[in-house]
XYZ file of C-alpha atoms in Angstrom:
698
model
C -41.365 18.017 -39.256
C -43.407 18.637 -36.173
C -46.735 16.978 -36.613
C -49.749 19.261 -37.148
C -52.056 19.365 -34.150
C -54.594 16.555 -34.252
C -52.996 14.723 -37.218
C -50.753 11.710 -37.222
C -47.133 12.337 -38.202
C -46.254 11.630 -41.818
C -43.172 9.625 -40.784
C -42.443 7.621 -37.645
C -39.115 9.401 -37.114
C -37.165 12.406 -38.319
C -33.462 13.082 -38.053
C -33.819 15.874 -35.528
C -36.844 16.401 -33.265
C -38.242 19.908 -33.491
C -39.340 22.088 -30.568
C -43.011 21.885 -29.563
C -44.457 23.329 -26.336
C -44.540 20.803 -23.525
C -47.977 19.275 -23.072
C -48.879 19.935 -26.726
C -46.983 16.997 -28.251
C -49.006 14.605 -30.365
C -49.232 11.091 -28.942
C -50.724 7.942 -30.456
C -51.533 6.850 -26.881
C -55.104 8.058 -26.576
C -57.056 7.425 -23.396
C -59.056 4.596 -24.953
C -55.865 2.749 -25.882
C -54.525 3.093 -22.356
C -57.845 1.988 -20.856
C -58.031 -1.094 -23.043
C -54.477 -1.898 -22.023
C -55.489 -2.140 -18.384
C -56.032 -5.880 -18.590
C -54.941 -7.121 -15.173
C -53.219 -10.468 -14.622
C -52.845 -11.995 -11.154
C -52.043 -15.122 -9.159
C -50.506 -17.557 -11.673
C -50.584 -21.219 -10.650
C -48.615 -24.133 -12.120
C -49.464 -27.856 -11.966
C -49.377 -30.873 -14.276
C -47.693 -28.938 -17.064
C -50.519 -26.398 -17.097
C -50.693 -22.798 -15.929
C -53.694 -20.802 -14.722
C -54.166 -17.145 -13.819
C -56.815 -14.592 -12.922
C -57.557 -12.045 -15.641
C -59.474 -8.790 -15.098
C -61.044 -7.591 -18.347
C -61.919 -3.885 -18.441
C -63.839 -4.228 -21.714
C -66.208 -6.582 -19.866
C -66.882 -4.103 -17.097
C -63.950 -5.296 -14.987
C -65.094 -8.922 -14.818
C -62.474 -11.400 -13.538
C -62.145 -14.729 -15.282
C -59.693 -17.632 -14.991
C -57.566 -18.619 -17.991
C -55.802 -21.949 -18.498
C -52.662 -22.379 -20.580
C -52.775 -26.044 -21.540
C -50.081 -28.597 -22.281
C -50.491 -27.985 -26.001
C -49.949 -24.252 -25.601
C -53.494 -23.028 -26.185
C -55.204 -20.608 -23.807
C -58.750 -21.320 -22.685
C -61.096 -19.034 -20.742
C -62.673 -21.237 -18.089
C -65.334 -18.836 -16.827
C -67.584 -17.244 -19.438
C -69.710 -14.241 -18.497
C -71.459 -13.634 -16.194
C -69.214 -15.700 -13.889
C -66.850 -13.390 -12.009
C -63.970 -14.890 -9.959
C -63.483 -12.171 -7.398
C -63.430 -12.398 -3.602
C -64.536 -9.671 -1.193
C -62.643 -10.936 1.862
C -61.075 -7.844 3.478
C -62.856 -5.958 0.622
C -59.607 -6.298 -1.345
C -59.900 -10.043 -1.991
C -56.957 -11.779 -3.548
C -56.491 -15.336 -4.790
C -60.020 -16.249 -5.881
C -59.557 -19.617 -7.611
C -57.788 -22.966 -7.266
C -57.209 -25.783 -9.792
C -58.272 -29.127 -8.259
C -58.071 -32.667 -9.645
C -61.076 -33.743 -11.681
C -62.940 -36.621 -9.957
C -62.740 -38.637 -13.143
C -59.059 -37.839 -13.681
C -57.555 -36.446 -16.843
C -57.376 -32.795 -15.949
C -58.297 -30.181 -13.414
C -61.429 -28.292 -12.491
C -61.528 -24.837 -10.960
C -62.862 -23.811 -7.561
C -63.629 -20.084 -7.499
C -65.384 -17.393 -5.491
C -68.200 -15.773 -7.503
C -68.338 -12.024 -6.939
C -72.124 -11.369 -6.825
C -72.943 -13.873 -4.060
C -69.422 -14.743 -2.790
C -70.194 -18.481 -2.718
C -67.611 -21.015 -3.856
C -68.340 -22.878 -7.098
C -66.756 -25.782 -8.943
C -66.541 -25.827 -12.724
C -67.807 -28.906 -14.566
C -65.854 -31.026 -17.046
C -68.806 -31.546 -19.413
C -69.686 -27.948 -20.213
C -72.430 -27.571 -17.612
C -72.565 -24.403 -15.466
C -70.452 -24.353 -12.297
C -72.083 -25.921 -9.234
C -72.063 -24.395 -5.729
C -69.785 -25.823 -3.026
C -70.773 -23.570 -0.119
C -74.185 -22.808 1.364
C -76.256 -19.799 0.450
C -75.756 -17.240 3.250
C -78.581 -15.709 5.263
C -77.806 -12.293 3.773
C -76.231 -11.445 0.409
C -72.452 -11.983 0.404
C -72.465 -12.655 4.164
C -70.089 -15.623 3.753
C -66.898 -14.893 1.805
C -63.903 -17.057 0.902
C -60.337 -16.438 -0.306
C -56.752 -17.774 -0.264
C -57.234 -21.402 -1.297
C -55.123 -24.521 -0.762
C -55.910 -28.145 -1.589
C -55.947 -30.665 1.238
C -53.343 -33.425 1.108
C -55.972 -36.046 0.211
C -57.498 -33.846 -2.497
C -60.991 -33.983 -1.031
C -61.271 -30.526 0.504
C -60.239 -26.944 -0.134
C -58.768 -25.046 2.820
C -59.391 -21.306 2.773
C -60.073 -18.186 4.808
C -63.785 -17.639 5.501
C -65.163 -14.251 6.471
C -68.617 -14.227 8.115
C -70.736 -11.057 8.281
C -73.358 -11.273 11.023
C -76.797 -9.679 11.083
C -75.698 -7.127 13.684
C -72.632 -6.116 11.649
C -70.133 -8.295 13.524
C -67.401 -9.890 11.391
C -65.528 -13.079 12.246
C -62.947 -15.071 10.329
C -61.564 -18.574 10.469
C -59.773 -21.138 8.353
C -62.250 -23.690 7.026
C -62.280 -26.875 4.956
C -64.862 -27.016 2.153
C -65.643 -30.479 0.714
C -65.263 -30.759 -3.042
C -68.179 -33.183 -3.393
C -70.687 -30.321 -3.125
C -72.346 -31.696 0.018
C -71.907 -28.415 1.932
C -74.022 -26.449 -0.550
C -77.167 -27.713 1.175
C -75.618 -28.751 4.502
C -73.643 -25.865 6.059
C -72.278 -28.047 8.860
C -70.222 -29.946 6.276
C -67.892 -26.937 6.151
C -65.357 -27.692 8.890
C -63.721 -24.940 10.919
C -60.012 -25.709 11.292
C -58.455 -22.627 12.896
C -60.043 -19.889 14.994
C -59.061 -17.414 17.680
C -57.818 -14.353 15.758
C -59.276 -11.378 13.965
C -57.523 -12.220 10.692
C -56.075 -15.260 8.920
C -53.945 -15.824 5.816
C -51.928 -18.528 4.034
C -53.701 -21.721 5.206
C -51.057 -24.316 4.309
C -51.437 -28.074 4.928
C -48.354 -30.206 5.552
C -47.412 -32.815 2.920
C -48.659 -35.668 5.110
C -51.973 -33.899 5.706
C -51.689 -33.976 9.492
C -50.805 -30.365 10.256
C -51.899 -26.957 9.116
C -49.794 -23.793 9.165
C -51.288 -20.332 8.912
C -50.676 -16.658 9.603
C -52.923 -14.699 11.978
C -53.073 -11.255 13.524
C -55.368 -9.048 15.539
C -56.600 -5.486 15.686
C -55.134 -2.866 15.783
C -52.195 -4.323 13.827
C -51.973 -4.548 10.072
C -50.219 -7.604 8.618
C -47.044 -5.583 7.967
C -46.998 -4.532 11.647
C -47.221 -7.795 13.587
C -48.389 -11.300 12.700
C -47.920 -14.810 14.069
C -47.115 -18.077 12.374
C -49.155 -20.861 13.996
C -49.535 -24.582 13.450
C -52.193 -27.039 14.533
C -53.708 -30.464 13.757
C -55.990 -30.851 10.742
C -58.060 -33.742 12.102
C -58.896 -32.249 15.501
C -62.422 -32.806 16.776
C -62.859 -29.060 17.295
C -61.278 -26.034 15.660
C -57.908 -25.105 17.105
C -56.155 -21.872 17.964
C -52.879 -23.637 17.221
C -49.455 -23.099 18.723
C -47.359 -19.991 17.943
C -44.047 -20.921 16.321
C -42.885 -17.499 15.078
C -43.846 -13.914 15.803
C -45.510 -14.478 19.162
C -44.889 -11.616 21.571
C -42.725 -9.692 19.098
C -43.286 -6.852 16.683
C -42.488 -8.710 13.500
C -44.378 -9.417 10.314
C -44.335 -13.120 9.442
C -45.693 -14.200 6.051
C -46.072 -17.067 3.586
C -45.444 -20.372 5.434
C -44.352 -23.235 3.203
C -43.639 -26.841 4.256
C -40.317 -28.311 3.174
C -41.435 -31.638 4.615
C -43.627 -32.799 7.486
C -41.074 -31.557 10.028
C -39.791 -28.268 8.595
C -41.366 -24.992 7.578
C -40.060 -22.017 5.658
C -41.479 -18.541 6.227
C -40.668 -14.874 5.671
C -40.135 -12.517 8.622
C -38.917 -8.943 9.033
C -37.444 -9.545 12.508
C -34.067 -8.310 11.189
C -35.627 -5.139 9.797
C -35.990 -6.720 6.340
C -38.362 -9.433 5.097
C -35.965 -12.393 4.855
C -36.533 -16.157 4.647
C -36.243 -18.441 7.677
C -36.266 -22.125 8.450
C -38.867 -22.714 11.185
C -39.534 -25.584 13.575
C -43.303 -26.333 13.286
C -43.357 -27.307 16.976
C -41.675 -24.084 18.061
C -38.993 -25.874 20.079
C -36.028 -24.482 18.137
C -35.511 -20.838 17.161
C -35.971 -19.855 13.500
C -32.803 -19.700 11.396
C -32.247 -17.156 8.624
C -31.567 -18.839 5.267
C -29.843 -15.894 3.599
C -29.645 -12.713 5.712
C -29.659 -9.615 3.506
C -30.675 -5.965 3.648
C -33.304 -6.656 1.002
C -36.987 -7.494 0.914
C -38.077 -11.039 0.019
C -41.791 -10.205 0.342
C -44.266 -7.328 0.135
C -47.145 -6.039 2.287
C -50.098 -8.409 2.539
C -52.903 -6.390 0.946
C -54.278 -9.155 -1.290
C -54.563 -12.650 0.120
C -52.912 -15.574 -1.614
C -49.791 -14.307 -3.381
C -46.679 -16.218 -2.351
C -43.255 -14.532 -2.661
C -41.327 -17.818 -2.843
C -42.005 -21.371 -3.997
C -40.217 -24.734 -3.518
C -38.524 -26.583 -6.363
C -38.134 -30.346 -6.673
C -34.378 -30.185 -6.021
C -34.808 -28.471 -2.620
C -34.044 -24.939 -3.752
C -36.515 -22.061 -3.474
C -37.568 -19.696 -6.215
C -37.692 -16.252 -4.569
C -38.187 -12.591 -5.342
C -35.850 -10.105 -3.667
C -34.531 -6.580 -3.888
C -34.986 -2.978 -2.784
C -37.945 -1.264 -4.345
C -38.596 -3.505 -7.341
C -37.892 -7.210 -6.896
C -36.198 -9.690 -9.208
C -36.170 -13.467 -9.526
C -33.493 -15.655 -7.924
C -32.893 -19.166 -6.618
C -32.075 -19.654 -2.948
C -30.333 -22.837 -1.810
C -31.224 -23.350 1.877
C -28.507 -25.960 2.362
C -25.685 -23.762 1.047
C -27.266 -20.424 2.074
C -26.530 -19.092 -1.426
C -28.628 -16.831 -3.621
C -28.240 -17.112 -7.404
C -29.753 -14.538 -9.728
C -31.954 -15.960 -12.468
C -31.591 -13.513 -15.333
C -34.400 -14.427 -17.696
C -34.799 -11.066 -19.406
C -37.458 -9.636 -17.084
C -35.965 -7.262 -14.491
C -39.080 -6.995 -12.312
C -41.067 -9.833 -10.717
C -44.198 -9.532 -8.606
C -44.286 -11.386 -5.251
C -46.608 -14.101 -6.606
C -44.732 -17.261 -7.580
C -45.808 -20.835 -8.203
C -43.889 -23.953 -9.274
C -44.591 -27.428 -10.561
C -41.199 -28.561 -9.303
C -38.961 -27.680 -12.236
C -40.550 -24.530 -13.614
C -41.355 -21.207 -11.963
C -44.465 -19.332 -12.968
C -44.754 -15.661 -12.102
C -45.729 -12.157 -13.125
C -42.846 -10.237 -14.657
C -42.113 -7.169 -16.737
C -39.807 -4.206 -17.173
C -39.610 -0.558 -18.259
C -40.411 -1.470 -21.876
C -42.353 -4.662 -21.128
C -45.853 -4.838 -19.637
C -46.645 -7.286 -16.866
C -46.662 -10.838 -18.252
C -47.367 -14.348 -17.059
C -44.077 -16.163 -17.626
C -42.858 -19.713 -17.116
C -39.136 -20.089 -16.384
C -37.175 -23.337 -16.705
C -34.847 -23.178 -13.711
C -32.385 -25.673 -15.175
C -31.753 -23.697 -18.370
C -32.978 -20.197 -17.529
C -35.210 -20.360 -20.588
C -38.426 -18.374 -20.356
C -41.789 -18.717 -22.057
C -44.149 -15.753 -22.131
C -47.731 -17.015 -21.805
C -49.819 -13.844 -21.568
C -49.167 -10.115 -21.362
C -51.328 -7.277 -20.170
C -50.715 -5.420 -23.435
C -50.477 -7.237 -26.773
C -49.379 -4.283 -28.901
C -46.775 -1.761 -27.825
C -46.354 1.760 -29.188
C -43.178 2.954 -30.856
C -40.491 2.817 -28.118
C -39.798 6.471 -28.774
C -43.081 7.312 -27.058
C -42.167 5.384 -23.907
C -40.309 6.999 -21.011
C -37.001 5.597 -19.829
C -37.289 5.521 -16.016
C -34.407 6.454 -13.752
C -34.413 5.395 -10.108
C -32.944 8.068 -7.870
C -32.302 8.828 -4.220
C -33.052 12.409 -3.237
C -31.583 13.981 -0.105
C -31.985 17.375 1.489
C -29.261 19.232 3.389
C -30.119 17.346 6.571
C -29.558 14.010 4.830
C -33.199 12.955 4.775
C -33.571 10.329 2.056
C -36.474 9.923 -0.356
C -36.643 7.191 -2.979
C -38.155 8.163 -6.332
C -38.261 7.266 -10.025
C -38.030 9.927 -12.741
C -39.946 9.405 -16.000
C -38.810 12.206 -18.361
C -40.918 13.248 -21.356
C -40.165 11.103 -24.396
C -41.128 11.499 -28.054
C -39.542 10.423 -31.356
C -40.220 13.664 -33.256
C -40.758 16.407 -30.679
C -38.725 18.096 -27.976
C -39.332 20.968 -25.641
C -38.327 24.571 -26.336
C -34.638 25.256 -25.817
C -33.698 26.061 -22.226
C -37.202 25.425 -20.879
C -37.707 22.532 -18.394
C -40.904 20.480 -18.707
C -43.882 20.435 -16.355
C -43.959 17.438 -14.017
C -46.657 15.512 -12.194
C -45.667 13.894 -8.909
C -47.281 10.433 -8.688
C -48.026 9.151 -5.185
C -48.859 5.463 -4.809
C -51.684 4.116 -2.660
C -51.477 2.098 0.487
C -49.732 4.160 1.846
C -47.446 1.113 2.135
C -47.295 0.725 -1.639
C -44.227 1.026 -3.829
C -43.497 2.382 -7.285
C -43.072 -0.341 -9.927
C -40.692 -0.136 -12.855
C -42.985 -2.217 -15.064
C -44.257 -0.455 -18.195
C -47.332 1.609 -17.386
C -49.094 3.240 -20.335
C -50.928 5.625 -18.044
C -47.542 7.239 -17.322
C -46.626 7.167 -21.012
C -49.955 8.883 -21.748
C -48.491 11.982 -20.102
C -44.762 11.659 -20.857
C -45.429 11.182 -24.586
C -47.192 14.554 -24.515
C -44.278 16.366 -22.912
C -45.299 16.065 -19.245
C -42.783 14.402 -16.928
C -43.723 12.019 -14.146
C -41.927 11.810 -10.792
C -43.052 8.711 -8.890
C -42.171 9.120 -5.206
C -41.773 6.306 -2.682
C -42.223 8.504 0.375
C -41.447 7.403 3.907
C -43.906 4.633 4.733
C -43.426 2.899 1.382
C -42.528 -0.769 1.244
C -39.460 -2.174 -0.434
C -36.849 -0.412 1.700
C -37.014 -2.203 5.045
C -39.123 -1.848 8.155
C -37.478 1.354 9.391
C -38.319 3.223 6.182
C -41.843 1.770 6.248
C -42.376 2.942 9.821
C -41.275 6.513 9.127
C -44.964 7.141 8.548
C -46.072 5.746 11.893
C -47.994 8.522 13.629
C -46.935 10.957 10.887
C -49.317 10.359 7.999
C -49.921 13.710 6.368
C -46.544 14.986 7.591
C -43.752 12.660 6.431
C -45.396 11.746 3.129
C -46.176 15.395 2.346
C -42.673 16.550 3.275
C -41.149 13.842 1.085
C -43.192 14.596 -2.055
C -42.494 18.317 -1.620
C -38.776 17.632 -1.169
C -38.654 15.400 -4.262
C -40.504 17.930 -6.417
C -38.373 20.858 -5.306
C -35.076 19.013 -5.711
C -36.027 17.937 -9.236
C -36.808 21.574 -10.058
C -33.561 22.771 -8.471
C -31.659 20.341 -10.692
C -33.267 22.016 -13.698
C -35.105 18.855 -14.735
C -38.594 20.170 -13.930
C -40.275 23.550 -14.200
C -40.835 24.546 -10.584
C -43.673 26.838 -11.667
C -45.564 23.986 -13.348
C -45.711 21.139 -10.867
C -48.781 19.001 -10.245
C -49.450 16.085 -7.903
C -51.800 13.125 -8.128
C -52.534 9.883 -6.311
C -55.108 7.133 -5.689
C -56.678 6.385 -2.298
C -53.967 7.067 0.322
C -51.981 8.700 -2.480
C -54.971 10.950 -3.060
C -54.804 11.918 0.610
C -51.134 12.882 0.235
C -51.862 14.885 -2.914
C -54.715 16.759 -1.230
C -52.762 17.276 1.994
C -49.831 18.704 0.018
C -52.063 21.495 -1.341
C -53.986 22.164 1.886
C -52.259 21.449 5.202
C -48.901 21.192 3.428
C -49.076 24.767 2.184
C -48.726 26.106 5.712
C -45.656 23.928 6.347
C -43.919 24.144 2.968
C -45.551 26.953 1.019
C -47.431 26.519 -2.277
C -45.504 24.058 -4.425
C -48.100 22.527 -6.745
C -50.317 24.260 -9.283
C -52.778 21.336 -9.611
C -53.782 18.267 -7.581
C -55.657 15.158 -8.727
C -57.291 12.746 -6.301
C -58.415 9.321 -7.469
C -60.882 8.197 -4.747
C -58.633 9.849 -2.163
C -59.164 10.372 1.549
C -60.226 13.926 2.394
C -61.060 13.543 6.104
C -59.684 10.675 8.217
C -62.522 11.076 10.726
C -65.053 10.368 7.981
C -62.849 7.491 6.881
C -62.767 5.871 10.318
C -66.546 6.151 10.599
C -66.984 4.103 7.408
C -63.876 1.923 7.224
C -64.348 -1.779 6.594
C -63.055 -4.167 9.233
C -59.656 -4.968 7.690
C -58.586 -1.311 7.860
C -60.788 -0.204 10.758
C -57.761 0.332 13.046
C -55.212 1.155 10.358
C -55.259 4.826 11.241
C -54.399 4.011 14.872
C -50.843 3.504 13.664
C -50.818 6.236 11.016
C -52.389 9.018 13.092
C -53.271 7.622 16.525
C -56.354 6.037 18.112
C -59.557 8.010 18.505
C -60.815 9.844 20.450
C -57.431 10.605 22.026
C -55.921 11.699 18.707
C -58.923 13.719 17.516
C -56.878 16.934 17.400
C -54.289 15.236 15.168
C -57.007 14.061 12.779
C -58.369 17.581 12.493
C -54.914 19.107 12.085
C -53.848 16.731 9.275
C -57.141 16.559 7.347
C -57.305 18.246 3.916
C -60.949 18.925 4.688
C -61.049 22.026 6.825
C -57.772 23.398 5.471
C -58.694 24.620 2.015
C -57.388 28.179 1.797
C -56.045 30.874 -0.470
C -52.891 28.823 -1.126
C -54.855 25.801 -2.330
C -54.471 25.137 -6.059
C -57.227 23.802 -8.372
C -58.283 20.227 -7.588
C -59.611 17.350 -9.723
C -61.641 14.767 -7.778
C -62.357 11.380 -9.411
C -64.612 9.087 -7.395
C -66.495 5.792 -7.676
C -70.067 5.935 -6.435
C -69.945 2.359 -5.095
C -66.681 2.755 -3.187
C -66.873 0.967 0.210
C -63.339 2.008 1.214
C -63.459 5.763 0.572
C -67.178 6.531 0.116
C -68.236 9.334 -2.255
C -69.186 11.549 0.705
C -65.459 12.176 1.171
C -65.117 13.887 -2.221
C -68.462 15.636 -1.866
C -67.424 17.207 1.437
C -64.247 18.601 -0.102
C -66.188 19.874 -3.113
C -68.410 21.906 -0.772
C -65.363 23.442 0.894
C -63.581 24.199 -2.384
C -66.727 25.870 -3.639
C -67.158 27.887 -0.452
C -63.539 29.065 -0.669
C -63.764 29.888 -4.353
C -61.108 27.376 -5.389
C -61.449 25.941 -8.903
C -62.235 22.247 -9.134
C -63.614 19.448 -11.291
C -65.561 16.632 -9.646
C -66.419 13.482 -11.613
C -68.321 10.629 -9.969
C -68.579 7.282 -11.774
C -71.567 4.992 -11.361
C -70.802 1.300 -10.887
C -67.194 1.909 -9.851
C -65.668 0.890 -6.543
C -62.246 1.524 -4.980
C -60.009 1.360 -8.025
C -61.559 1.866 -11.440
C -62.160 -1.311 -13.444
C -64.201 -0.253 -16.482
C -62.429 0.838 -19.662
C -64.848 3.737 -20.170
C -64.141 5.037 -16.664
C -60.361 4.813 -17.041
C -60.478 6.636 -20.372
C -62.776 9.380 -19.080
C -60.604 9.907 -16.010
C -57.363 10.167 -18.030
C -58.837 12.679 -20.469
C -60.234 14.725 -17.599
C -56.825 14.674 -15.912
C -54.970 15.804 -19.045
C -57.457 18.591 -19.724
C -57.220 19.628 -16.088
C -53.419 19.902 -16.223
C -53.656 21.825 -19.473
C -55.872 24.388 -17.792
C -53.852 24.602 -14.566
C -50.321 24.372 -16.000
C -50.866 26.446 -19.118
C -50.735 24.235 -22.209
C -53.223 23.051 -24.820
C -53.190 19.248 -25.256
C -53.876 17.652 -28.639
C -57.385 16.262 -29.014
C -58.513 16.813 -25.411
C -60.474 19.912 -24.341
C -59.205 22.045 -21.510
C -61.093 21.465 -18.286
C -63.452 24.120 -17.019
C -63.100 24.603 -13.300
C -66.143 25.093 -11.164
C -65.718 27.745 -8.487
C -67.313 30.865 -7.078
C -65.765 33.053 -9.778
C -64.030 36.329 -9.199
C -60.502 36.898 -8.032
C -59.156 35.384 -11.207
C -60.769 32.013 -10.471
C -62.332 30.115 -13.333
C -65.830 28.652 -13.764
C -66.070 24.950 -14.280
C -67.618 21.499 -14.137
C -68.851 18.684 -11.937
C -70.741 15.601 -12.981
C -71.289 11.888 -13.415
C -69.720 9.632 -16.044
C -71.102 10.623 -19.419
C -71.800 14.229 -18.477
C -70.055 16.784 -20.657
C -68.074 19.266 -18.621
C -69.072 22.784 -19.568
C -68.835 26.183 -17.922
C -71.400 26.631 -15.201
């Protein structure tokens, strides 16, 4: 039988699902369950038979700790509250810890960046609190560190240091921090190793300790536009700018240097149009040689520092990730130029691998498997799952079965997308009626849809609402040419692609073209908002609702407040100011709210340094002035990307209630949103508020 509204079904399954209106299906996946499942695992590291990883815990307010999986198989949290291993370099951070040998032997200690003050600390072996390794800066968080590597002699940690000056100037360099703690009170004990660029990544010492390899780039480029691989001496009397050995004078993105031995480097480059692996002469005398040329990606955009897409094994082979869109694990033999798939039961691997010589440690998952820390024995293919982001899974009948698809219009324009149809063990939609769909737009905008199980998608699909995740032009995973389709055309190509994908899905009869919504975070929020403002003039009204998670509403406001890492990003996406001012105005959702604009849900963190809350507030004023229904929720203590379980749950419930109101269904257990507006003309009253406020008609 169909389950009564608000009550659990009497049986897990019935022989024949019965028709229930889309959006009104019961689901055991409540918002709290999804929020608690947002444990985030990152940057696994293997050494000495042990494995470590970063773990973001939403139930602890988004605190990041480091967990060790020991030789005996037990997991141990190494950083109790309030310690928080999170770097603010580039504002996005990245690898924030490093296992280092204990001075007394018999184990490893952890070097980590502590979020509140951004100093480096070293854990103790006797239970005492961590001790500082770096000096206290002149201003709070003015010295920041990320992307760690141990020196060959084990006495120092090499890392990227970001210095924020009193006048707002920001400089970066590669530095060496002594592990004996002497630099905590003597700043000059921190040695500068590499200088001369706006940005640095992947500081990598050679096995003999004499040379250092690193990646650097300068404004206005982003690291997926153009970078250089440089090498230089470690023991120089003064910091070096190094010698360019790959990427100099060319428009290529070079990433992830790795020493094979003291005379040979490996690195990833997209000089062929795809991120492939190359053998590189560290002196730059011989040209790089491709190890396995392929029209596939062996890396991903460098947003977070420290993740390595390949790792060396003791037998000379390389563990790699590769593919189009999602990536999978394989072994590359540089000598034979062969690539061998390593089918270990996890179809998707993140570009963050580590090895201890014979085992590969990575982050892996699949459509029915959440992201996990796994350890793979490369000799047998055997896999050990060490930690997963979700311990308990719902009945598989409530999980969508994704289908990757390529959508083309009559002109042949290609858009990559993944369809997540509604799924339920006891309910189906009314006969002959297609379901409503929400188009999901990733952030970045260089991001890429992942096929790993995501309960936030299942939250909607298990209620009878389909999800169409679109990798619009500009997305990574499909080569440089596809990524650069967005160059100079942000707000045009991405909008055209999401509109095309939504319309084609409706034309196929898979989605109800009268009940389409769109949502996205950050740059995805921009695309969602542009699709229902500027996009209406170009494509007509397509969407009945739009949700923006901390999305960009006005690129001019964004440029005025952008942090240094992204301060010239829009030069490539829209054009440099002031020359491109007219383009910024033409593409901005702010200033283009009109009669064709659908209701909008705006979800915003009040402490967001990337897209400040003024962006949402400005759009709210315009929606109100135009009489367009909206809901605006601002969350105290949240930054760019929600980390707290309470915030995630509140946002999901608000989103479901918002779609119910805009798309015409009544969800189980979640009230319909009330939309604030000027009233009249059929528009509805509504709500705006902070976390904890109850939305009620104004």
